[in-house]
Coordinates of C-alpha atoms in Angstrom, one line a residue:
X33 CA 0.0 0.0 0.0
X34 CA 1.3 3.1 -0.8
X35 CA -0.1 6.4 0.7
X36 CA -0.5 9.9 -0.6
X37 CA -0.3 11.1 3.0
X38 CA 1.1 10.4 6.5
X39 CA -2.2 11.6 7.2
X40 CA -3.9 8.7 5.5
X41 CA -1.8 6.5 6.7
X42 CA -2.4 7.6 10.0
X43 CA -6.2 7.1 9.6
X44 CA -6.2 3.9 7.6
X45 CA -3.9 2.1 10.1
X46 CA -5.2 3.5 13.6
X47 CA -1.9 2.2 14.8
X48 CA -1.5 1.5 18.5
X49 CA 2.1 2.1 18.2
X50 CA 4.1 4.5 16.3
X51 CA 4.2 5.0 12.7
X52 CA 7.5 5.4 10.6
X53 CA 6.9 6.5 6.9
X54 CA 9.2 6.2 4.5
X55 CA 9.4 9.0 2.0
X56 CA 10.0 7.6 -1.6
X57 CA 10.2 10.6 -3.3
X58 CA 12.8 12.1 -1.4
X59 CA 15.1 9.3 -0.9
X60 CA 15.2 9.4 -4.9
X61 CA 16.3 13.2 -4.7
X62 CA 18.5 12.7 -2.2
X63 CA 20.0 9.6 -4.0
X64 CA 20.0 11.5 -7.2
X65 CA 21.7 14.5 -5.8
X66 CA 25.0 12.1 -4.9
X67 CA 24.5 10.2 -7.8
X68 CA 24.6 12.6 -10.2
X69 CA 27.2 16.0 -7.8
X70 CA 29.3 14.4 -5.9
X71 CA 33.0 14.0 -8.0
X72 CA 33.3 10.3 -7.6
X73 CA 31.7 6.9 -6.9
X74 CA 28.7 6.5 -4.2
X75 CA 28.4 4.0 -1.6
X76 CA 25.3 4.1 0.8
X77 CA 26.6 3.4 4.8
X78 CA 23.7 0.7 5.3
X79 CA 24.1 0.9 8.8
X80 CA 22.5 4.5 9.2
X81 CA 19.5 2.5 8.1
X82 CA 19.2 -0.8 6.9
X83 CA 15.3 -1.1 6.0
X84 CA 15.1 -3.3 2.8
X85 CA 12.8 -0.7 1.2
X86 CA 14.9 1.6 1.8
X87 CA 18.1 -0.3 0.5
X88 CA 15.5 -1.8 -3.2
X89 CA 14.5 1.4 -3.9
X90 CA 18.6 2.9 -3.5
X91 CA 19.4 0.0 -6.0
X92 CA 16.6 1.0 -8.3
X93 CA 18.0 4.3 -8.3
X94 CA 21.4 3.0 -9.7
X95 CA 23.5 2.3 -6.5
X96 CA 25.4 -0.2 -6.7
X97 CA 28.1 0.3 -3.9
X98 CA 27.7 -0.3 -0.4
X99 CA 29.8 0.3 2.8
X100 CA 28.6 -2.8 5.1
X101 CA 29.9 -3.0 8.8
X102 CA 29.7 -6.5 9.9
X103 CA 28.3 -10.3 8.4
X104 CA 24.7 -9.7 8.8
X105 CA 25.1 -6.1 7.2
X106 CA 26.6 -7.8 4.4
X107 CA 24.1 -10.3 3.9
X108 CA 21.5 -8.4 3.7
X109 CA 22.6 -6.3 1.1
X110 CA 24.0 -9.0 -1.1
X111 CA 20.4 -10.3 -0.9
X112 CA 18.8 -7.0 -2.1
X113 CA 21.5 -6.3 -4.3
X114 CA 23.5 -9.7 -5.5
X115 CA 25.4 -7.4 -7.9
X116 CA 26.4 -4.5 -5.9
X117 CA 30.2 -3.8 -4.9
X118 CA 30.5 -4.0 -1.1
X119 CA 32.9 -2.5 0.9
X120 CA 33.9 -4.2 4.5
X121 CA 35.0 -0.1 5.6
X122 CA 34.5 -1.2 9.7
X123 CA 38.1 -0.7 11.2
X124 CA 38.0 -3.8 13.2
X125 CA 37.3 -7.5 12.4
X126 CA 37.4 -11.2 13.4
X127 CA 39.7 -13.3 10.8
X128 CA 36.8 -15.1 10.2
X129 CA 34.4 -12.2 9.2
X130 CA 37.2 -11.0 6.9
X131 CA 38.1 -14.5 5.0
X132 CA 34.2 -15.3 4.9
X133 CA 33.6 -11.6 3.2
X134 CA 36.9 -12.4 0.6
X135 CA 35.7 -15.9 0.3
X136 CA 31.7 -15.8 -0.1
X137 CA 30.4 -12.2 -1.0
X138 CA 33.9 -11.5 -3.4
X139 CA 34.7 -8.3 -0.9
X140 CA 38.3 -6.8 -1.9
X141 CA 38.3 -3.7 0.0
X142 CA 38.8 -3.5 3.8
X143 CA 39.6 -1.0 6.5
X144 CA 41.9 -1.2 9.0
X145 CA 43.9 1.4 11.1
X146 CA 46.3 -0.6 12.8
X147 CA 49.2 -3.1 12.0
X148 CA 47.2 -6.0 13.9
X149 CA 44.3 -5.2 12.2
X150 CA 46.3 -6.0 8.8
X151 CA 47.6 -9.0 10.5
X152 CA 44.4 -10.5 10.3
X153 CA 43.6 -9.6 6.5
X154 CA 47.6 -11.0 5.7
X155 CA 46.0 -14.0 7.8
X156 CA 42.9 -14.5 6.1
X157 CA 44.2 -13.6 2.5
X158 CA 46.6 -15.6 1.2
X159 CA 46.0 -15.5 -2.6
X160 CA 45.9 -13.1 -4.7
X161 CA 46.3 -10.0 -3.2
X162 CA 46.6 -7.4 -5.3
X163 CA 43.2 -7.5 -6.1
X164 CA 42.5 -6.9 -2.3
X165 CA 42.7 -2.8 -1.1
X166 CA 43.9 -2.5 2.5
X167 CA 41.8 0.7 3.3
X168 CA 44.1 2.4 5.6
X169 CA 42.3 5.1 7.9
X170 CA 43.9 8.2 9.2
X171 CA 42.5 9.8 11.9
X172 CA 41.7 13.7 10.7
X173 CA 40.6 16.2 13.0
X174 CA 37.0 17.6 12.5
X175 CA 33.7 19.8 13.6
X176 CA 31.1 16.9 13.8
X177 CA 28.2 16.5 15.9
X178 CA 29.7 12.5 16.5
X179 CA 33.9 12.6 16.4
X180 CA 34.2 9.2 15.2
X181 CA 38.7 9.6 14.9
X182 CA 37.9 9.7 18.8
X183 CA 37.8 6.0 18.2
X184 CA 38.7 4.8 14.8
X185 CA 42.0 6.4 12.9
X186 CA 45.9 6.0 12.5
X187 CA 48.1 8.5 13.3
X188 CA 49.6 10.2 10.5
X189 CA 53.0 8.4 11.5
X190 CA 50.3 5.1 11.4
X191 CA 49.0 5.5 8.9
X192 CA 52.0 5.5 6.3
X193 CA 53.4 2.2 8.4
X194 CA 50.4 0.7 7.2
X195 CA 50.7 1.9 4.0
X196 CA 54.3 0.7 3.4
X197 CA 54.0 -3.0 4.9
X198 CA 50.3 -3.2 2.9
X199 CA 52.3 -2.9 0.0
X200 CA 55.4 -5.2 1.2
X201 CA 52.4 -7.6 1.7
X202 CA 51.6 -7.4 -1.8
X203 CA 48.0 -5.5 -1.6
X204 CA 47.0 -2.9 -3.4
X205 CA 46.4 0.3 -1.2
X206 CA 43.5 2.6 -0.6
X207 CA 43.6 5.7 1.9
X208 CA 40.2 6.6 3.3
X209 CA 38.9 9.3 6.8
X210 CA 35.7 10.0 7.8
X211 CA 35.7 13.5 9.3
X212 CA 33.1 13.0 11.6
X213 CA 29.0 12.3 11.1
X214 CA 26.5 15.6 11.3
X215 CA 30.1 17.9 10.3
X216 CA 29.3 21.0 11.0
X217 CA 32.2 22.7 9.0
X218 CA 32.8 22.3 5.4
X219 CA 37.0 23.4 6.1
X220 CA 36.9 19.8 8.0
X221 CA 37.2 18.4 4.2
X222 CA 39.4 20.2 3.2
X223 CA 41.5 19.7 6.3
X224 CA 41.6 15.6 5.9
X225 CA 42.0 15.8 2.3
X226 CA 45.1 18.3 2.7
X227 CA 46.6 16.0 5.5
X228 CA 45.5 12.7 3.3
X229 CA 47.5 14.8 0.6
X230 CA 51.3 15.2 2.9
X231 CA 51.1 11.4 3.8
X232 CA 50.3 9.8 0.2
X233 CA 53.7 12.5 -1.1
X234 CA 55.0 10.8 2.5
X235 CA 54.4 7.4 1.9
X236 CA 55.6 6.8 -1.2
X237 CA 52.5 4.3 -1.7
X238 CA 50.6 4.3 -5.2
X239 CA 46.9 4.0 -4.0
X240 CA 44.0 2.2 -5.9
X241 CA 41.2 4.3 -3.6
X242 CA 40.4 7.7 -2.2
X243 CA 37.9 7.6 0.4
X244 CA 36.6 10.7 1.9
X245 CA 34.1 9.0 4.1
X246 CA 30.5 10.3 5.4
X247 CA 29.8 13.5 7.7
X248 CA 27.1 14.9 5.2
X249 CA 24.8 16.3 7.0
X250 CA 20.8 16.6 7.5
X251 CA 19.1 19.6 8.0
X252 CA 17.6 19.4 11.3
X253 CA 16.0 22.2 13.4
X254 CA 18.5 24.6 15.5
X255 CA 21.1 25.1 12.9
X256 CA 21.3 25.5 9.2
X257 CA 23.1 22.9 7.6
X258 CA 25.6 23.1 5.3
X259 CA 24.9 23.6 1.2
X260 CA 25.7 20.3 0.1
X261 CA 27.2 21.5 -3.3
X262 CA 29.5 23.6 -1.2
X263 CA 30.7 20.7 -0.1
X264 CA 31.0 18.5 -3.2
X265 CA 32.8 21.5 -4.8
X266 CA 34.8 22.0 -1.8
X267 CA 35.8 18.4 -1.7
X268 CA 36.1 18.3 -5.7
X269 CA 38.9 21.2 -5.9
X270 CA 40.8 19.2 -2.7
X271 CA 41.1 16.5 -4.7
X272 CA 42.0 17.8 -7.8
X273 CA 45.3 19.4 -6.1
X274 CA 46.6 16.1 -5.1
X275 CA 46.9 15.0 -8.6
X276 CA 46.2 11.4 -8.5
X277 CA 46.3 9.0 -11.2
X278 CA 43.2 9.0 -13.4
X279 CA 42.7 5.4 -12.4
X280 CA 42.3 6.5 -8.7
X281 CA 39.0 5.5 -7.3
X282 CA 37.3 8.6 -5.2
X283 CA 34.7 7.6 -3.1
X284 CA 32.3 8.6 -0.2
X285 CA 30.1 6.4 1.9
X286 CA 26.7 9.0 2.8
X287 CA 24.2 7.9 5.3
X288 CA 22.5 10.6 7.2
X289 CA 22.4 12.9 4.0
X290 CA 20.5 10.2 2.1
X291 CA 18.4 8.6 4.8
X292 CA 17.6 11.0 7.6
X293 CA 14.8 13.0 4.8
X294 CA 13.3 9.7 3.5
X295 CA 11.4 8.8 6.9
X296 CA 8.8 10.9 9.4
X297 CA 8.1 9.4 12.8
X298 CA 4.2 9.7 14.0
X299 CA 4.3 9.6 17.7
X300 CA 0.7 9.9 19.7
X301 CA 0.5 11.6 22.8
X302 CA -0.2 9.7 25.3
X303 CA -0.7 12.3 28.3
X304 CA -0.4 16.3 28.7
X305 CA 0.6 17.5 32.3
X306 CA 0.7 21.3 31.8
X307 CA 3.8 22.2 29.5
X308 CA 5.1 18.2 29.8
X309 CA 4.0 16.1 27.0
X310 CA 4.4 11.7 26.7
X311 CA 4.4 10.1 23.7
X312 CA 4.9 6.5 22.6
X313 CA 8.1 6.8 21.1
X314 CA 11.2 8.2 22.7
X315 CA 15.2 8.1 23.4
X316 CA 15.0 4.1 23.4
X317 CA 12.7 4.1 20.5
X318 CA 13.6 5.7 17.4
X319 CA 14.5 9.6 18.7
X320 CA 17.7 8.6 20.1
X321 CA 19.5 11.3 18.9
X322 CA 18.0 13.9 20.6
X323 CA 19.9 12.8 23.9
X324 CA 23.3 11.5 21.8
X325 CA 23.6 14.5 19.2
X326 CA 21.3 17.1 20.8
X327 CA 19.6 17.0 17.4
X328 CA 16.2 18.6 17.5
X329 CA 13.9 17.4 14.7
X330 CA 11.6 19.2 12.9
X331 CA 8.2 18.6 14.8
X332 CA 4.2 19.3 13.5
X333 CA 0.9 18.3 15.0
X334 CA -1.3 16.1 13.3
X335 CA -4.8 15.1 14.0
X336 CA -6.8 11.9 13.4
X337 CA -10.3 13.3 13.5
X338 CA -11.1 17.2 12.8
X339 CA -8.2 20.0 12.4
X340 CA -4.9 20.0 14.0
X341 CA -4.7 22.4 17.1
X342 CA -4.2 25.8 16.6
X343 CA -3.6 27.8 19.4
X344 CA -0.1 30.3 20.2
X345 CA 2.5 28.2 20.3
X346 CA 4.6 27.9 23.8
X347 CA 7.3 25.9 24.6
X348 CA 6.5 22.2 25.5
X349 CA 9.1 19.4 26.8
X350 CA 8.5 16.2 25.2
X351 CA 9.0 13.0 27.1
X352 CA 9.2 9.6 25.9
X353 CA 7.2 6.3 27.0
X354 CA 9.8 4.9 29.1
X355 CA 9.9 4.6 33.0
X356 CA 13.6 6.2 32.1
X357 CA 13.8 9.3 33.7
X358 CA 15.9 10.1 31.3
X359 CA 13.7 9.6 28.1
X360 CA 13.0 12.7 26.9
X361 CA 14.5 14.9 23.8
X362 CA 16.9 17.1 24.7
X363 CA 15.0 20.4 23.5
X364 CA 11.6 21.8 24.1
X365 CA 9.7 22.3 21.2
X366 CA 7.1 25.3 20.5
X367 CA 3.6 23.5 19.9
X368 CA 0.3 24.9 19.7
X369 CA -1.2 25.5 23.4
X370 CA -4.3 23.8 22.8
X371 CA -2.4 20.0 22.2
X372 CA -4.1 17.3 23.8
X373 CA -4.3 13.8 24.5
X374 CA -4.4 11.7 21.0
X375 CA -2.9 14.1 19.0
X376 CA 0.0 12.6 16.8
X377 CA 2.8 14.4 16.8
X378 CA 4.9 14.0 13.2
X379 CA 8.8 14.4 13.6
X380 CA 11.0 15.0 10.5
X381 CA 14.2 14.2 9.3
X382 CA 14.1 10.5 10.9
X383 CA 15.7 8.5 8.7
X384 CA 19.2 8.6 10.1
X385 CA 20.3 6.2 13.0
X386 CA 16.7 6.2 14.6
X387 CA 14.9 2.7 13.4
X388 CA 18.4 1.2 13.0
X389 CA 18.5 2.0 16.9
X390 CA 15.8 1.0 18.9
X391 CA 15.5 -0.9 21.5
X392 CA 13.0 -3.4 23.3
X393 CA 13.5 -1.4 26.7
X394 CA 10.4 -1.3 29.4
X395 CA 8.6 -4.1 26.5
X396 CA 8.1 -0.7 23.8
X397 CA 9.7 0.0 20.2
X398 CA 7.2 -1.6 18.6
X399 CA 6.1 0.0 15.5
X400 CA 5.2 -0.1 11.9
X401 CA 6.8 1.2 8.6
X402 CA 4.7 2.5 6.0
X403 CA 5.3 4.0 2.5
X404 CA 4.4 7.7 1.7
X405 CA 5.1 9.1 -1.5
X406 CA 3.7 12.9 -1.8
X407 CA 4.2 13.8 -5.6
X408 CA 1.9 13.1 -8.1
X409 CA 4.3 11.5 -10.6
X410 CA 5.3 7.9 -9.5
X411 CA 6.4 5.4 -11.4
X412 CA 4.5 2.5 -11.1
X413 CA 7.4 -0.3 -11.8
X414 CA 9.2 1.4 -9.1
X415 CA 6.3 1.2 -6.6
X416 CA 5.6 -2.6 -7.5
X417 CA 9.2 -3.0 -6.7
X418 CA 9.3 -1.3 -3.3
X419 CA 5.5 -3.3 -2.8
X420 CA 6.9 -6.3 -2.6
X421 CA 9.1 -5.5 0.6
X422 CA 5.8 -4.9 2.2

């Protein structure tokens, strides 16, 4: 079934739990606008949301590339996509995980960011190796809302070890960062690239791949985010002064950018005390990052029967249906005054690390996914496609 509303879906299902809808028409823009703007090849980071729909209609949109982070990761994309190019891009592995991925999904590129780490893929591949790319990851220094070189990341002095005793190995080379997720600054490109740029002159090491990672961000209340073609030009002209081989590979690995527009979360109020409102969703549910990123989505009122509320707005905190005391989203949020009990309310932007997330916590995160599509033009192939996941 596919909706012409969250609205109608809201009234057709009556859902006792929340309702996730999943936006086809701007996943394709989204996926379109990397597709077609961003100076090298795509991969989509399946875990910022691994919902099959999501992942068929990606693929129908001419991915073909995906950053997968662990076994089951990787099976489920090769069963959406038994043709796609996936790339094992988590930092640390078993020896198993990596000869399984070489040996029955045909992986050849894997990250790693420290000389143990390479161990194992020198362990586990003892073939042919040059058709296997040791993705070595420096740790760059960034303005994200999550620092992820806090965890992952080789030192500069690191990262060219690796390079040099990937090589000795006998594999070909790739040199890949990721600046950080929700980056707030499009210089943090620039930074990494520049730094990437000293230790590849450094090094000595012809590489096979350029990866310049995720950190593409959504555009969530509280801040404007930044222009996206900013960045692809920013990252573009980086590039370009490094003067790699034509053959080079350049590649990205989005999440947030592509997945956070493509879903809305419909959350019912359960109770109003005063300026306090409880929903059936929440920080274990799908609104996580409210409390991890301080991320404030976009929120509207919606009503099943007769008009939305319309009263003044004022400033409401929003708790979730936990006994946690501390579910609730890290900012108030200015809703009409006349709210009430069985009013939904409809949070954008929820694509990104929200469904991928939740938890089972007090016996809640129960809910259902539904397709919306808005725009008049669909393409009915398409939508038979994405039916099918239903």
């Amino acid at each position: 079934m596919i909706y012409a509303s969250e609205l109608e879906a809201l009234r057709d299902r009556r859902p006792d739990g929340t309702l996730y809808c999943l936006h086809l028409d701007r996943l394709e823009r989204t996926a379109r606008t990397f597709r077609q703007c961003f100076p090298g090849e795509v991969m989509y980071a399946v875990k910022c949301n691994p919902e099959p729909r999501l992942l068929r209609t990606l693929v129908e949109c001419g991915f073909s590339m995906f950053d997968v982070a662990s076994m089951p990761e990787i099976e489920l994309a090769r069963a959406i996509a038994p043709k796609a190019e996936l790339f094992f891009m988590h930092p640390i592995k078993t020896v198993e995980e990596i000869a399984s991925a070489a040996e029955n999904f045909n992986i050849r590129h894997f990250s790693v960011d420290h000389l143990d780490e390479l161990a194992k893929v020198e362990e586990s591949i003892t073939g042919d190796r040059v058709s296997t790319v040791v993705m070595v990851r420096l740790a760059t220094p960034g303005d994200a809302t999550y620092d992820l070189s806090a965890k992952f990341g080789a030192t500069p002095g690191e990262t060219i070890e690796i390079m040099r005793r990937a090589a000795d190995e006998g594999f070909s080379v790739g040199l890949c960062f990721h600046v950080g997720s929700q980056v707030t600054n499009v210089q943090a490109w620039a930074d990494a690239i520049r730094l990437a740029g000293r230790i590849l002159r450094e090094a000595g090491v012809a590489i096979r791949a350029f990866d310049v990672g995720g950190g593409f961000p959504a555009a969530y209340g509280g801040s404007p985010a930044l222009d996206i073609d900013t960045i692809f030009s920013v990252i573009g002209e980086e590039i370009d002064r490094l003067e790699l081989p034509p053959a080079t590979r350049i590649l990205c690995e989005p999440g947030r950018a592509i997945a956070a527009p493509a879903f809305t979360t419909l959350a019912r109020v359960l109770l109003r005390k005063d300026r306090r409102l409880y929903i059936n969703e929440g920080v274990w549910g799908s609104l996580s990052e409210s409390m991890t990123g301080r991320i404030h989505f976009p929120a509207t009122v919606l009503a099943l029967d007769g008009g939305p509320p319309e009263g003044p707005p004022v400033d409401f905190e929003i708790h979730g249906v936990t006994c946690d005391p501390t579910d609730r989203l890290y900012t108030s949020y200015p809703l009409p005054d006349d709210i009430r009990r069985d009013h939904w309310l409809r949070f954008d932007l929820t694509g990104a690390y929200s469904i991928a997330l939740r938890t089972r916590f007090n016996g809640f995160g129960y809910g259902e996914i539904v397709v919306v599509e808005t725009e008049k033009e669909r393409r009915w192939g398409r939508l038979e496609l994405v039916n099918a996941g239903d």
